[in-house]
Tab-separated table of C-alpha atoms and ligand atoms in Angstrom:
chain	number	residue	atom	x	y	z
A	247	MET	CA	-17.776	-24.530	19.955
A	248	LYS	CA	-14.084	-23.965	19.294
A	249	PRO	CA	-12.889	-21.428	16.717
A	250	ILE	CA	-12.262	-23.117	13.394
A	251	ILE	CA	-9.983	-22.858	10.388
A	252	VAL	CA	-11.390	-24.368	7.218
A	253	GLY	CA	-9.127	-24.967	4.255
A	254	ASN	CA	-11.101	-24.966	1.009
A	255	TRP	CA	-9.048	-26.849	-1.563
A	256	LYS	CA	-11.605	-26.218	-4.339
A	257	ALA	CA	-10.641	-28.342	-7.376
A	258	ASN	CA	-7.060	-28.765	-6.142
A	259	LYS	CA	-5.250	-31.087	-3.775
A	260	ASN	CA	-2.163	-31.272	-1.594
A	261	PHE	CA	-2.183	-34.234	0.760
A	262	GLU	CA	1.147	-33.162	2.255
A	263	ILE	CA	-0.959	-30.884	4.443
A	264	PHE	CA	-2.393	-33.974	6.167
A	265	ASN	CA	1.096	-35.265	6.877
A	266	LYS	CA	2.210	-31.928	8.260
A	267	ILE	CA	-0.652	-31.579	10.750
A	268	SER	CA	0.617	-34.207	13.120
A	269	SER	CA	-0.532	-32.870	16.434
A	270	LYS	CA	-3.731	-31.523	17.840
A	271	PHE	CA	-4.180	-27.788	18.091
A	272	THR	CA	-6.176	-27.940	21.283
A	273	ASN	CA	-7.716	-24.451	21.163
A	274	ILE	CA	-9.121	-24.640	17.648
A	275	GLU	CA	-10.641	-27.059	15.167
A	276	ILE	CA	-9.001	-27.619	11.793
A	277	CYS	CA	-11.028	-28.710	8.830
A	278	ILE	CA	-10.220	-29.389	5.185
A	279	ALA	CA	-12.816	-29.272	2.423
A	280	LEU	CA	-11.691	-31.416	-0.468
A	281	PRO	CA	-13.141	-32.702	-3.747
A	282	TYR	CA	-15.665	-35.535	-3.231
A	283	ILE	CA	-13.545	-38.129	-4.980
A	284	TYR	CA	-10.641	-37.652	-2.570
A	285	ILE	CA	-12.654	-37.804	0.638
A	286	PRO	CA	-12.137	-41.582	1.153
A	287	HIS	CA	-8.446	-41.072	0.284
A	288	THR	CA	-7.984	-39.154	3.562
A	289	LYS	CA	-8.077	-42.515	5.371
A	290	ASN	CA	-4.515	-43.069	4.107
A	291	TYR	CA	-3.344	-40.115	6.140
A	292	ASN	CA	-3.302	-39.091	9.741
A	293	GLN	CA	-6.840	-37.906	10.032
A	294	GLU	CA	-7.032	-37.706	13.756
A	295	PHE	CA	-6.572	-33.962	13.982
A	296	ILE	CA	-8.448	-32.801	10.905
A	297	SER	CA	-12.201	-32.640	10.347
A	298	ILE	CA	-13.353	-33.417	6.832
A	299	ALA	CA	-15.682	-31.175	4.852
A	300	ALA	CA	-17.315	-31.521	1.462
A	301	GLN	CA	-17.494	-28.463	-0.794
A	302	ASP	CA	-21.116	-29.057	-1.747
A	303	CYS	CA	-23.900	-31.625	-1.510
A	304	SER	CA	-26.973	-32.521	-3.509
A	305	LYS	CA	-30.280	-30.799	-2.882
A	306	PHE	CA	-31.911	-34.171	-3.628
A	307	PRO	CA	-32.206	-37.351	-1.576
A	308	PRO	CA	-30.641	-40.601	-2.861
A	309	GLY	CA	-32.353	-41.630	-6.082
A	310	SER	CA	-32.381	-40.999	-9.815
A	311	TYR	CA	-30.207	-37.879	-9.897
A	312	THR	CA	-27.276	-38.594	-12.194
A	313	GLY	CA	-24.029	-37.071	-11.038
A	314	GLU	CA	-25.279	-36.005	-7.628
A	315	VAL	CA	-23.840	-36.781	-4.194
A	316	PRO	CA	-26.508	-36.837	-1.480
A	317	ALA	CA	-25.739	-35.438	1.969
A	318	SER	CA	-26.397	-38.781	3.655
A	319	PHE	CA	-23.620	-40.402	1.555
A	320	LEU	CA	-21.188	-37.794	2.814
A	321	LYS	CA	-22.202	-38.543	6.385
A	322	ASP	CA	-21.569	-42.262	5.701
A	323	ASN	CA	-18.021	-41.338	4.660
A	324	GLN	CA	-16.826	-39.533	7.794
A	325	VAL	CA	-17.666	-36.079	6.503
A	326	LYS	CA	-18.474	-33.664	9.320
A	327	TYR	CA	-19.044	-30.364	7.504
A	328	VAL	CA	-20.368	-29.224	4.155
A	329	ILE	CA	-19.768	-25.823	2.560
A	330	ILE	CA	-22.896	-24.468	0.916
A	331	GLY	CA	-23.389	-21.265	-1.038
A	332	HIS	CA	-19.805	-20.520	-1.992
A	333	SER	CA	-19.680	-17.570	-4.390
A	334	GLU	CA	-18.169	-19.840	-7.055
A	335	ARG	CA	-21.326	-21.996	-6.845
A	336	ARG	CA	-23.431	-18.850	-7.202
A	337	LYS	CA	-21.438	-17.482	-10.132
A	338	GLU	CA	-20.251	-20.475	-12.136
A	339	PHE	CA	-23.154	-22.837	-11.453
A	340	LYS	CA	-25.960	-20.273	-11.154
A	341	GLU	CA	-27.136	-21.672	-7.841
A	342	ASN	CA	-29.558	-19.565	-5.860
A	343	SER	CA	-31.237	-19.278	-2.477
A	344	TYR	CA	-33.719	-21.993	-3.369
A	345	ASP	CA	-30.869	-24.438	-4.080
A	346	PHE	CA	-28.995	-23.457	-0.945
A	347	SER	CA	-31.928	-23.831	1.423
A	348	ALA	CA	-32.757	-27.241	-0.076
A	349	LYS	CA	-29.128	-28.309	0.341
A	350	ILE	CA	-28.949	-27.016	3.898
A	351	ASN	CA	-32.112	-28.900	4.831
A	352	ARG	CA	-30.699	-32.120	3.358
A	353	ALA	CA	-27.349	-31.614	5.065
A	354	LEU	CA	-28.801	-30.902	8.498
A	355	ALA	CA	-31.238	-33.797	8.200
A	356	ALA	CA	-28.286	-36.086	7.396
A	357	GLY	CA	-26.469	-34.916	10.523
A	358	LEU	CA	-23.859	-32.768	8.773
A	359	LYS	CA	-22.775	-29.364	9.997
A	360	VAL	CA	-23.127	-26.538	7.495
A	361	ILE	CA	-20.830	-23.652	6.637
A	362	TYR	CA	-22.982	-21.262	4.617
A	363	CYS	CA	-21.187	-18.550	2.619
A	364	ILE	CA	-22.486	-15.082	1.950
A	365	GLY	CA	-20.731	-12.186	0.257
A	366	GLU	CA	-21.293	-9.177	-1.939
A	367	ASN	CA	-19.501	-8.415	-5.200
A	368	SER	CA	-17.502	-5.243	-5.820
A	369	GLU	CA	-20.343	-3.473	-7.607
A	370	GLU	CA	-22.702	-4.115	-4.698
A	371	ARG	CA	-20.059	-2.838	-2.300
A	372	ASP	CA	-19.463	0.297	-4.389
A	373	ASN	CA	-23.118	1.152	-4.887
A	374	GLN	CA	-23.837	0.641	-1.186
A	375	THR	CA	-26.383	-2.148	-1.667
A	376	TYR	CA	-24.135	-4.714	0.006
A	377	LEU	CA	-25.999	-4.880	3.305
A	378	LYS	CA	-29.279	-5.556	1.543
A	379	VAL	CA	-27.617	-8.214	-0.632
A	380	LEU	CA	-26.101	-9.895	2.410
A	381	TYR	CA	-29.367	-9.692	4.340
A	382	ASP	CA	-31.208	-11.366	1.437
A	383	GLN	CA	-28.565	-14.073	1.107
A	384	PHE	CA	-28.872	-14.709	4.834
A	385	LEU	CA	-32.601	-14.441	5.425
A	386	THR	CA	-33.857	-16.291	2.339
A	387	VAL	CA	-31.745	-19.295	3.241
A	388	VAL	CA	-31.057	-19.532	6.968
A	389	GLY	CA	-33.990	-21.112	8.790
A	390	GLU	CA	-35.217	-20.137	12.227
A	391	GLY	CA	-33.639	-21.846	15.222
A	392	ILE	CA	-30.961	-23.820	13.352
A	393	GLU	CA	-27.271	-24.151	14.171
A	394	ILE	CA	-25.085	-23.106	11.252
A	395	ASP	CA	-21.703	-21.467	10.688
A	396	ILE	CA	-21.784	-18.406	8.452
A	397	ALA	CA	-18.739	-17.481	6.357
A	398	TYR	CA	-18.607	-13.868	5.257
A	399	GLU	CA	-16.618	-13.861	2.018
A	400	PRO	CA	-16.697	-10.633	0.009
A	401	VAL	CA	-16.412	-11.807	-3.604
A	402	TRP	CA	-13.950	-8.996	-4.376
A	403	ALA	CA	-11.597	-10.314	-1.695
A	404	ILE	CA	-11.568	-13.960	-2.819
A	405	GLY	CA	-8.326	-14.913	-4.510
A	406	THR	CA	-7.464	-11.285	-5.201
A	407	GLY	CA	-5.047	-10.500	-2.383
A	408	ILE	CA	-7.348	-7.640	-1.380
A	409	ILE	CA	-8.328	-7.581	2.270
A	410	PRO	CA	-11.287	-5.424	3.294
A	411	LYS	CA	-10.773	-2.765	5.937
A	412	ILE	CA	-11.238	-4.033	9.481
A	413	GLU	CA	-14.250	-1.687	9.888
A	414	GLU	CA	-15.856	-3.182	6.787
A	415	ILE	CA	-15.629	-6.718	8.129
A	416	THR	CA	-16.649	-5.617	11.616
A	417	GLU	CA	-19.801	-3.962	10.278
A	418	VAL	CA	-20.921	-7.127	8.477
A	419	VAL	CA	-20.029	-9.434	11.370
A	420	GLU	CA	-22.149	-7.293	13.696
A	421	LYS	CA	-25.060	-7.461	11.261
A	422	ILE	CA	-24.805	-11.253	10.942
A	423	LYS	CA	-24.832	-11.512	14.723
A	424	ARG	CA	-27.926	-9.320	14.921
A	425	TRP	CA	-29.776	-11.169	12.143
A	426	SER	CA	-28.908	-14.505	13.762
A	427	LYS	CA	-30.188	-13.368	17.138
A	428	ILE	CA	-33.538	-12.280	15.694
A	429	ILE	CA	-34.248	-15.750	14.288
A	430	ASN	CA	-32.531	-17.604	17.119
A	431	VAL	CA	-29.731	-19.008	14.957
A	432	LYS	CA	-26.572	-20.239	16.653
A	433	GLY	CA	-23.139	-20.839	15.178
A	434	ARG	CA	-19.789	-19.364	14.386
A	435	ILE	CA	-18.953	-16.532	12.010
A	436	LEU	CA	-15.939	-17.030	9.757
A	437	TYR	CA	-14.191	-14.580	7.499
A	438	GLY	CA	-12.879	-15.661	4.100
A	439	GLY	CA	-11.090	-13.878	1.249
A	440	SER	CA	-7.303	-13.688	0.784
A	441	VAL	CA	-6.498	-14.849	4.308
A	442	CYS	CA	-2.819	-15.751	4.540
A	443	TYR	CA	-0.137	-15.760	7.219
A	444	GLU	CA	0.692	-12.091	6.582
A	445	THR	CA	-2.909	-10.866	6.624
A	446	MET	CA	-4.386	-12.950	9.446
A	447	GLY	CA	-3.114	-10.939	12.446
A	448	PRO	CA	-5.609	-8.036	12.475
A	449	LEU	CA	-8.398	-10.268	11.121
A	450	GLN	CA	-8.297	-12.678	14.028
A	451	LYS	CA	-8.751	-9.802	16.481
A	452	ILE	CA	-12.065	-8.693	14.999
A	453	PRO	CA	-14.726	-9.279	17.668
A	454	GLY	CA	-17.154	-11.985	16.598
A	455	VAL	CA	-14.828	-13.616	14.035
A	456	ASP	CA	-14.554	-17.246	15.147
A	457	GLY	CA	-12.399	-18.524	12.318
A	458	PHE	CA	-11.371	-18.392	8.682
A	459	LEU	CA	-12.302	-20.011	5.405
A	460	ILE	CA	-9.090	-20.177	3.429
A	461	GLY	CA	-8.631	-21.007	-0.243
A	462	LYS	CA	-5.225	-20.488	-1.829
A	463	SER	CA	-3.174	-20.539	1.372
A	464	SER	CA	-4.757	-23.817	2.499
A	465	LEU	CA	-2.829	-25.629	-0.233
A	466	LYS	CA	0.532	-24.343	0.924
A	467	GLU	CA	2.739	-25.203	3.866
A	468	GLU	CA	1.833	-21.767	5.147
A	469	PHE	CA	-1.493	-23.301	6.207
A	470	ILE	CA	0.286	-24.995	9.124
A	471	ASP	CA	1.765	-21.637	10.229
A	472	ILE	CA	-1.696	-20.084	10.057
A	473	CYS	CA	-3.148	-22.866	12.209
A	474	GLU	CA	-0.309	-22.560	14.727
A	475	ALA	CA	-0.646	-18.791	15.004
A	476	PHE	CA	-4.437	-18.969	15.286
A	477	ASN	CA	-4.218	-21.671	17.938
A	478	ALA	CA	-1.622	-19.667	19.894
A	479	SER	CA	-3.869	-16.590	19.869
A	480	TYR	CA	-6.315	-18.505	22.086
A	481	ASN	CA	-3.697	-19.430	24.710
A	482	ASP	CA	-4.491	-18.098	28.220
B	300	PGA	P1	-8.929	-17.344	-1.005
B	300	PGA	O1	-10.306	-18.140	-1.179
B	300	PGA	O2	-8.451	-17.607	0.409
B	300	PGA	O3	-8.022	-17.942	-2.039
B	300	PGA	O4	-9.220	-15.911	-1.220
B	300	PGA	C1	-11.271	-18.149	-0.169
B	300	PGA	C2	-12.482	-18.923	-0.610
B	300	PGA	O5	-12.813	-18.918	-1.818
B	300	PGA	O6	-13.148	-19.556	0.221
């Protein structure tokens, strides 16, 4: 599995990014997670070098679930990845571990790859309960023996410009690796939270970090520079 950069557009769009990524970065995979409604629109652009992700999927199968988008419909529309468990889904939509495990099961059964997000808030970091919180978010949702990418996104680092200390990220990445090993889970570990061209250097050197989940900077031209620099870091 190649390292990966995932741009999470959230409820925004900038299709210029598709035009600008006009060649393959051979060492890494590049993925863009865009709003459902614009997924078919990507066919108008050079899609050859970019994997498509959805930002969510339904926990239900196709049927009488007004407003929902089932995982199998995403698969039918060239979607490769789905992000599940983003902290904005936890906070703004009150989704919980039950929702996330149901969604992950649906997504995997439909043949999608899952990027599952975990992350503590600032209070949990300050009162030292963050490892327990992360362990619960991981263990109540991630099933034994599955293949899944885990994105560690401290809530206090998302969209704030605050980057955790390297030791803080390293500690969590090591834990995720250990927890994954115990239940025979395979996949990449991504870091997310205020990643930009200026901040990515030290982050990409952290052992066990196989990529980034990027919000704000994925909507800017800077995203191309990030991809180029990340790709170059895997040369030789
Ligand atoms: P950010 O967002 O890069 O703007 O901090 C990351 C995310 O929410 O996935």
